[in-house]
XYZ file of C-alpha atoms in Angstrom:
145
model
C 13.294 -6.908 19.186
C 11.034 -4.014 18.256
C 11.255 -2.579 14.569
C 10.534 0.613 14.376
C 11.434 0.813 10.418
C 7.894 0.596 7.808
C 8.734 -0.158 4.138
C 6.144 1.768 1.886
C 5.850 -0.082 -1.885
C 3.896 2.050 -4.173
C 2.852 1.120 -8.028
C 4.049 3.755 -11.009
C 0.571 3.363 -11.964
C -1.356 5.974 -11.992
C 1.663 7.941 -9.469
C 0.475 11.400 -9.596
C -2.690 9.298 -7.746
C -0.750 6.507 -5.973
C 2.094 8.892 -4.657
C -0.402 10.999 -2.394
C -0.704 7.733 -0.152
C 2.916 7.897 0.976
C 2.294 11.534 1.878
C -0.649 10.544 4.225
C 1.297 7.562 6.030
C 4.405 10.064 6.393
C 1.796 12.147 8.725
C 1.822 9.982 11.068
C 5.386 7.913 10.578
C 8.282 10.085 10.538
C 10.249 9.547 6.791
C 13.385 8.642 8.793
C 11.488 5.581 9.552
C 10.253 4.725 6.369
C 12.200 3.192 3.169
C 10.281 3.975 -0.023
C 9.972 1.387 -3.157
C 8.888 2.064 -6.229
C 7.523 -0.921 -8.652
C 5.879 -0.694 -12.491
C 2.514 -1.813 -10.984
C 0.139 -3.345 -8.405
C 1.177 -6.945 -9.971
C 4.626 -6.532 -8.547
C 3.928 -5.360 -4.817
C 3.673 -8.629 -3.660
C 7.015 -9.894 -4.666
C 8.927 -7.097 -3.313
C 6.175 -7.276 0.119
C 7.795 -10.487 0.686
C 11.521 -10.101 0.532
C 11.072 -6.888 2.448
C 9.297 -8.387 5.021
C 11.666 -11.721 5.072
C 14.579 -9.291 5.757
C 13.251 -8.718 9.105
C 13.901 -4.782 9.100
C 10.688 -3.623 8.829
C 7.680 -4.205 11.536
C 4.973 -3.418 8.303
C 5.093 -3.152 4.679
C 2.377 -1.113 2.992
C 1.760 -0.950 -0.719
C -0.121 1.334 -2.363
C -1.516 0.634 -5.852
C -4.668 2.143 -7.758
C -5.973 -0.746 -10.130
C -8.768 0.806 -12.661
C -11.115 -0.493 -15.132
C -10.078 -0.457 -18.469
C -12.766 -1.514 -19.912
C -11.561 -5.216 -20.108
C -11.975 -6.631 -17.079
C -8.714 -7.186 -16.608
C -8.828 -4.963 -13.496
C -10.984 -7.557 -11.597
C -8.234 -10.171 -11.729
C -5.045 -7.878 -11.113
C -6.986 -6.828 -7.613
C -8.138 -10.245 -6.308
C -3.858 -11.550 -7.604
C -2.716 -8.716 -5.750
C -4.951 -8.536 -2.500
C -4.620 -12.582 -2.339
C -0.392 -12.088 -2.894
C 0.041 -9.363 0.129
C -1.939 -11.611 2.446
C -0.033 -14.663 1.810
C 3.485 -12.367 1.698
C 2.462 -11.204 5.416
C 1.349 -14.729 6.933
C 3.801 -16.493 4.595
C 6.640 -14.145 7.161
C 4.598 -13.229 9.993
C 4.863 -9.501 9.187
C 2.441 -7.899 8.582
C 1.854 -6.435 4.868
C -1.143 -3.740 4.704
C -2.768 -3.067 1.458
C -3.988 0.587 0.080
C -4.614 -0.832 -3.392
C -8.016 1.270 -4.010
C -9.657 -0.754 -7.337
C -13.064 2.213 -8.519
C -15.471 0.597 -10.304
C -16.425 4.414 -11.528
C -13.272 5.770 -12.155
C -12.845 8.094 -15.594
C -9.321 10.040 -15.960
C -10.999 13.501 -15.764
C -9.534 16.082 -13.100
C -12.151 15.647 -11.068
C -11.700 12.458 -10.479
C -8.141 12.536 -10.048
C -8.999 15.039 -7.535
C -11.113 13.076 -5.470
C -9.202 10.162 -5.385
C -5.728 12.205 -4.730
C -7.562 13.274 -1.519
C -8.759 9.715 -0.726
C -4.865 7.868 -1.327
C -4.046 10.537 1.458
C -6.770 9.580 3.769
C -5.929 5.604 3.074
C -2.261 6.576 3.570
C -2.962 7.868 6.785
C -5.328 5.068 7.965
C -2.330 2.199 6.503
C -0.009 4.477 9.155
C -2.246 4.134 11.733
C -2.705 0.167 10.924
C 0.990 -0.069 10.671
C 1.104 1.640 14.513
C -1.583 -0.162 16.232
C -0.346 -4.095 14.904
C 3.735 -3.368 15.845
C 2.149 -1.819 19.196
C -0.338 -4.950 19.584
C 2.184 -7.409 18.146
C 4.787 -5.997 20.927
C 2.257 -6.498 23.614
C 1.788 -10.123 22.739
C 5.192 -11.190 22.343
C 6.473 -9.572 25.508
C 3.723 -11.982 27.646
């Protein structure tokens, strides 16, 4: 059976950023197709990445998070917990569970960097769409042989 339903996760973090991501993958992936979660932060994708993905709707997950440096390091850990979490959540259910969690190591909360990194969340939106595409497509080829 061929899913042609995408579950997009995206952090509160940092939204004004993190939303513009959605609005790149639904470029390419008609919003019909896509059901839209919302979690406090990047901690909590993984959780959700899993039980979406175990429900066997979806043919991708993507999460979208924006993890910044607070000055404590603290940012270092939450990105390595969160990167390691979506891998194991995809080959832990054989779906597959695409990351857009962006983690700056120059970010400052000035306009212009919101503005730049609006525009890049679109752009990484738009490449986890075309991800999302080109695995169900591959994935379909291989399981039909």
């Amino acid at each position: 059976m061929t899913h042609t339903r995408y579950a997009f996760i995206k952090a509160q973090w940092h939204a004004d950023i993190v939303d513009r991501a959605l609005e790149g993958f639904l470029q390419l992936i008609p919003a019909e197709q896509v059901d839209v979660f919302d979690v406090p932060g990047a901690f909590e994708m993984p959780l959700l990445a899993q039980e979406l993905a175990k429900t066997g709707k979806y043919a991708a997950v993507a999460c979208a998070a924006f993890v910044v440096d607070g000055g404590i390091y603290r940012h270092d850990f939450v990105a390595q917990a969160v990167v390691d979490g979506l891998m194991r959540a995809g080959m832990d259910t054989g779906v597959p569970v695409l990351s857009v969690s962006l983690t700056p190591h120059q970010y400052q909360e000035t306009e212009h960097h919101n503005a730049i990194y609006r525009a890049h969340f679109v752009e990484k939106g738009r490449e986890a769409a075309n991800a999302a595409l080109m695995i169900t497509k591959t994935r379909k080829t291989v399981l039909a042989a």
